[in-house]
Amino acid sequence: MPPKKYMIIALVTVVLVLVVGTLYSRYAAQSSPLVVGGENDKEAGLLGQKIVLFSAVNGVITLDQKPLAGARVTRTVEWKDETYKDEATTSASGSFHLPEMPGPGRIVLAEFVASQLMEVEYQDQKWLIWRMVKREAGPNRELVDDNNWESAGTPIEFSCELSTPTRKIKLLLSVLRTNCQFPAEIGEAIK
């Protein structure tokens, strides 16, 4: 049996970890919408934040200003040496929906970096409509920009005209390469 003083040290260490974790999650909820434990994830704290590899997406795809029906929209995420994929098919109006793509487990006080890619395939042609690195594990954290903190938590909605060239948009923690248009202006266009 270990000496009594080592048991006391171990107990004090556990208590300190619990106290610091609780204080951190309370502070984070009040400080920034970008910090683990913020109001966008009520379950965050000592057990970490749930992982959302790619938030839910609602989009409309057009080609030459006409809705593109029957196109395949593929979403790919690479995170921690794993690849996650899902897909949807556009309706007669060119619209599609992809649900939230959850990741396994939770993330605790660690850096989150997930590579996101979305492509449209139609009649043996492929178009890139979304490429970025997601830097926050929470839902709807992709489109946060430093000029508009209120954009934190905004669902992903867009329309993409496939004949439009892709452009780069500087966001708070990443750069988005896309040819899509969003309901509200996001980020800053860069060359």
mmCIF file of C-alpha atoms in Angstrom:
data_model
loop_
_atom_site.group_PDB
_atom_site.id
_atom_site.type_symbol
_atom_site.label_atom_id
_atom_site.label_comp_id
_atom_site.label_asym_id
_atom_site.label_seq_id
_atom_site.Cartn_x
_atom_site.Cartn_y
_atom_site.Cartn_z
ATOM 1 C CA MET A 1 0.000 0.000 0.000
ATOM 2 C CA PRO A 2 1.432 3.406 -0.942
ATOM 3 C CA PRO A 3 2.386 5.801 1.804
ATOM 4 C CA LYS A 4 -0.367 8.062 3.066
ATOM 5 C CA LYS A 5 1.250 11.249 1.727
ATOM 6 C CA TYR A 6 1.177 9.918 -1.888
ATOM 7 C CA MET A 7 -2.515 9.108 -1.568
ATOM 8 C CA ILE A 8 -3.161 12.650 -0.331
ATOM 9 C CA ILE A 9 -1.167 14.121 -3.243
ATOM 10 C CA ALA A 10 -3.142 11.999 -5.713
ATOM 11 C CA LEU A 11 -6.450 13.075 -4.165
ATOM 12 C CA VAL A 12 -5.468 16.770 -4.220
ATOM 13 C CA THR A 13 -4.425 16.422 -7.883
ATOM 14 C CA VAL A 14 -7.794 14.920 -8.840
ATOM 15 C CA VAL A 15 -9.669 17.679 -6.992
ATOM 16 C CA LEU A 16 -7.554 20.369 -8.689
ATOM 17 C CA VAL A 17 -8.211 18.896 -12.125
ATOM 18 C CA LEU A 18 -11.960 18.868 -11.436
ATOM 19 C CA VAL A 19 -11.960 22.450 -10.135
ATOM 20 C CA VAL A 20 -9.826 23.806 -12.996
ATOM 21 C CA GLY A 21 -11.952 22.000 -15.599
ATOM 22 C CA THR A 22 -15.173 23.354 -14.118
ATOM 23 C CA LEU A 23 -13.807 26.895 -13.904
ATOM 24 C CA TYR A 24 -12.486 26.666 -17.455
ATOM 25 C CA SER A 25 -15.842 25.568 -18.860
ATOM 26 C CA ARG A 26 -17.650 28.369 -16.982
ATOM 27 C CA TYR A 27 -15.131 30.984 -18.126
ATOM 28 C CA ALA A 28 -15.230 29.738 -21.708
ATOM 29 C CA ALA A 29 -19.007 30.020 -21.834
ATOM 30 C CA GLN A 30 -18.730 33.717 -20.944
ATOM 31 C CA SER A 31 -15.676 34.721 -22.956
ATOM 32 C CA SER A 32 -15.731 33.789 -26.605
ATOM 33 C CA PRO A 33 -18.088 31.816 -28.815
ATOM 34 C CA LEU A 34 -15.004 30.052 -30.158
ATOM 35 C CA VAL A 35 -13.779 28.466 -26.931
ATOM 36 C CA VAL A 36 -14.554 24.869 -25.982
ATOM 37 C CA GLY A 37 -17.389 24.968 -23.502
ATOM 38 C CA GLY A 38 -19.149 27.937 -25.088
ATOM 39 C CA GLU A 39 -22.900 28.268 -25.292
ATOM 40 C CA ASN A 40 -23.035 26.339 -28.561
ATOM 41 C CA ASP A 41 -22.313 23.096 -26.713
ATOM 42 C CA LYS A 42 -24.158 22.809 -23.406
ATOM 43 C CA GLU A 43 -22.530 19.434 -22.686
ATOM 44 C CA ALA A 44 -18.954 20.732 -22.832
ATOM 45 C CA GLY A 45 -16.796 20.804 -19.746
ATOM 46 C CA LEU A 46 -14.656 18.098 -18.226
ATOM 47 C CA LEU A 47 -15.980 15.508 -20.642
ATOM 48 C CA GLY A 48 -15.060 17.689 -23.611
ATOM 49 C CA GLN A 49 -16.990 18.974 -26.566
ATOM 50 C CA LYS A 50 -18.914 16.825 -28.998
ATOM 51 C CA ILE A 51 -17.210 16.594 -32.362
ATOM 52 C CA VAL A 52 -18.939 17.796 -35.515
ATOM 53 C CA LEU A 53 -16.722 17.030 -38.495
ATOM 54 C CA PHE A 54 -18.991 18.907 -40.914
ATOM 55 C CA SER A 55 -22.107 20.865 -39.995
ATOM 56 C CA ALA A 56 -25.434 20.267 -41.722
ATOM 57 C CA VAL A 57 -25.601 21.771 -45.215
ATOM 58 C CA ASN A 58 -28.558 23.052 -47.246
ATOM 59 C CA GLY A 59 -27.670 23.998 -50.800
ATOM 60 C CA VAL A 60 -28.894 24.606 -54.314
ATOM 61 C CA ILE A 61 -26.780 23.653 -57.332
ATOM 62 C CA THR A 62 -27.209 25.317 -60.725
ATOM 63 C CA LEU A 63 -25.370 25.046 -64.027
ATOM 64 C CA ASP A 64 -25.709 27.856 -66.563
ATOM 65 C CA GLN A 65 -28.306 29.418 -64.248
ATOM 66 C CA LYS A 66 -30.558 26.316 -64.410
ATOM 67 C CA PRO A 67 -31.237 23.925 -61.500
ATOM 68 C CA LEU A 68 -29.087 20.814 -61.754
ATOM 69 C CA ALA A 69 -31.293 17.796 -60.991
ATOM 70 C CA GLY A 70 -29.786 14.393 -60.223
ATOM 71 C CA ALA A 71 -26.267 15.615 -59.459
ATOM 72 C CA ARG A 72 -24.308 13.833 -56.747
ATOM 73 C CA VAL A 73 -22.945 16.049 -53.960
ATOM 74 C CA THR A 74 -20.114 14.321 -52.085
ATOM 75 C CA ARG A 75 -18.761 15.538 -48.770
ATOM 76 C CA THR A 76 -15.396 14.267 -47.484
ATOM 77 C CA VAL A 77 -13.662 14.980 -44.179
ATOM 78 C CA GLU A 78 -10.191 13.889 -43.141
ATOM 79 C CA TRP A 79 -9.564 13.930 -39.395
ATOM 80 C CA LYS A 80 -7.020 12.047 -37.299
ATOM 81 C CA ASP A 81 -5.852 9.789 -40.142
ATOM 82 C CA GLU A 82 -9.439 8.740 -40.918
ATOM 83 C CA THR A 83 -11.649 9.630 -43.887
ATOM 84 C CA TYR A 84 -15.397 10.190 -43.502
ATOM 85 C CA LYS A 85 -17.762 10.514 -46.485
ATOM 86 C CA ASP A 86 -21.409 11.005 -47.236
ATOM 87 C CA GLU A 87 -23.421 12.164 -50.215
ATOM 88 C CA ALA A 88 -26.753 13.481 -51.414
ATOM 89 C CA THR A 89 -28.494 13.797 -54.770
ATOM 90 C CA THR A 90 -29.974 17.087 -55.931
ATOM 91 C CA SER A 91 -33.729 17.332 -56.441
ATOM 92 C CA ALA A 92 -35.522 18.682 -59.533
ATOM 93 C CA SER A 93 -35.001 22.191 -58.096
ATOM 94 C CA GLY A 94 -31.257 21.545 -57.654
ATOM 95 C CA SER A 95 -31.556 21.537 -53.861
ATOM 96 C CA PHE A 96 -29.922 19.083 -51.485
ATOM 97 C CA HIS A 97 -29.443 18.515 -47.766
ATOM 98 C CA LEU A 98 -26.606 16.823 -45.921
ATOM 99 C CA PRO A 99 -27.116 16.246 -42.176
ATOM 100 C CA GLU A 100 -24.567 17.060 -39.507
ATOM 101 C CA MET A 101 -21.580 14.698 -39.767
ATOM 102 C CA PRO A 102 -20.652 13.740 -36.191
ATOM 103 C CA GLY A 103 -17.205 12.556 -35.239
ATOM 104 C CA PRO A 104 -16.421 9.755 -32.827
ATOM 105 C CA GLY A 105 -16.109 10.643 -29.157
ATOM 106 C CA ARG A 106 -15.450 14.082 -27.716
ATOM 107 C CA ILE A 107 -12.525 16.489 -27.816
ATOM 108 C CA VAL A 108 -10.994 17.697 -24.552
ATOM 109 C CA LEU A 109 -8.760 20.778 -24.540
ATOM 110 C CA ALA A 110 -7.066 19.793 -27.776
ATOM 111 C CA GLU A 111 -6.626 21.462 -31.126
ATOM 112 C CA PHE A 112 -9.203 20.376 -33.686
ATOM 113 C CA VAL A 113 -8.177 20.336 -37.357
ATOM 114 C CA ALA A 114 -10.375 18.633 -39.969
ATOM 115 C CA SER A 115 -9.960 18.957 -43.734
ATOM 116 C CA GLN A 116 -13.320 19.446 -45.483
ATOM 117 C CA LEU A 117 -14.098 18.938 -49.163
ATOM 118 C CA MET A 118 -17.384 19.064 -51.074
ATOM 119 C CA GLU A 119 -17.718 18.221 -54.757
ATOM 120 C CA VAL A 120 -20.535 17.943 -57.289
ATOM 121 C CA GLU A 121 -20.519 15.178 -59.909
ATOM 122 C CA TYR A 122 -22.784 15.209 -62.947
ATOM 123 C CA GLN A 123 -22.443 13.447 -66.323
ATOM 124 C CA ASP A 124 -18.770 12.534 -65.845
ATOM 125 C CA GLN A 125 -17.819 16.058 -64.742
ATOM 126 C CA LYS A 126 -16.701 17.073 -61.274
ATOM 127 C CA TRP A 127 -16.732 20.539 -59.649
ATOM 128 C CA LEU A 128 -15.154 21.596 -56.381
ATOM 129 C CA ILE A 129 -17.651 23.697 -54.409
ATOM 130 C CA TRP A 130 -16.087 23.721 -50.922
ATOM 131 C CA ARG A 131 -12.597 23.237 -49.532
ATOM 132 C CA MET A 132 -11.425 24.392 -46.127
ATOM 133 C CA VAL A 133 -9.917 23.314 -42.847
ATOM 134 C CA LYS A 134 -12.364 23.376 -39.948
ATOM 135 C CA ARG A 135 -10.598 24.525 -36.775
ATOM 136 C CA GLU A 136 -13.404 24.154 -34.223
ATOM 137 C CA ALA A 137 -15.179 20.944 -33.265
ATOM 138 C CA GLY A 138 -18.613 22.439 -32.550
ATOM 139 C CA PRO A 139 -21.632 22.604 -34.869
ATOM 140 C CA ASN A 140 -21.961 25.473 -37.362
ATOM 141 C CA ARG A 141 -18.442 26.785 -36.738
ATOM 142 C CA GLU A 142 -17.257 26.781 -40.355
ATOM 143 C CA LEU A 143 -18.273 30.280 -41.462
ATOM 144 C CA VAL A 144 -17.089 32.362 -38.484
ATOM 145 C CA ASP A 145 -15.212 35.463 -39.580
ATOM 146 C CA ASP A 146 -13.398 38.090 -37.543
ATOM 147 C CA ASN A 147 -15.542 40.930 -38.910
ATOM 148 C CA ASN A 148 -18.793 39.287 -37.878
ATOM 149 C CA TRP A 149 -18.681 37.296 -34.644
ATOM 150 C CA GLU A 150 -22.455 36.962 -34.843
ATOM 151 C CA SER A 151 -21.855 34.543 -37.713
ATOM 152 C CA ALA A 152 -20.737 31.968 -35.133
ATOM 153 C CA GLY A 153 -23.354 29.248 -35.106
ATOM 154 C CA THR A 154 -24.862 30.193 -38.467
ATOM 155 C CA PRO A 155 -26.095 27.128 -40.373
ATOM 156 C CA ILE A 156 -24.455 26.439 -43.729
ATOM 157 C CA GLU A 157 -26.774 27.498 -46.547
ATOM 158 C CA PHE A 158 -25.674 28.428 -50.045
ATOM 159 C CA SER A 159 -26.352 28.339 -53.762
ATOM 160 C CA CYS A 160 -23.616 27.310 -56.189
ATOM 161 C CA GLU A 161 -23.488 28.197 -59.861
ATOM 162 C CA LEU A 162 -21.034 25.636 -61.216
ATOM 163 C CA SER A 163 -19.930 27.825 -64.139
ATOM 164 C CA THR A 164 -18.641 30.435 -61.650
ATOM 165 C CA PRO A 165 -14.908 30.201 -60.878
ATOM 166 C CA THR A 166 -13.889 29.325 -57.344
ATOM 167 C CA ARG A 167 -12.638 32.076 -55.063
ATOM 168 C CA LYS A 168 -10.917 32.234 -51.688
ATOM 169 C CA ILE A 169 -12.607 33.728 -48.633
ATOM 170 C CA LYS A 170 -10.575 34.499 -45.515
ATOM 171 C CA LEU A 171 -12.439 33.518 -42.362
ATOM 172 C CA LEU A 172 -11.356 33.802 -38.733
ATOM 173 C CA LEU A 173 -9.474 30.507 -38.499
ATOM 174 C CA SER A 174 -9.342 29.255 -42.071
ATOM 175 C CA VAL A 175 -9.622 30.035 -45.768
ATOM 176 C CA LEU A 176 -12.635 28.745 -47.701
ATOM 177 C CA ARG A 177 -12.266 27.961 -51.397
ATOM 178 C CA THR A 178 -15.719 27.952 -53.000
ATOM 179 C CA ASN A 179 -17.843 29.094 -55.906
ATOM 180 C CA CYS A 180 -20.961 29.298 -53.741
ATOM 181 C CA GLN A 181 -22.952 32.350 -52.695
ATOM 182 C CA PHE A 182 -24.202 32.714 -49.117
ATOM 183 C CA PRO A 183 -27.327 34.512 -47.799
ATOM 184 C CA ALA A 184 -25.119 36.981 -45.904
ATOM 185 C CA GLU A 185 -21.656 38.262 -46.745
ATOM 186 C CA ILE A 186 -18.949 36.282 -44.996
ATOM 187 C CA GLY A 187 -15.233 36.774 -44.623
ATOM 188 C CA GLU A 188 -12.941 38.731 -46.863
ATOM 189 C CA ALA A 189 -12.175 37.834 -50.478
ATOM 190 C CA ILE A 190 -8.480 37.152 -51.081
ATOM 191 C CA LYS A 191 -6.412 36.366 -54.160
#
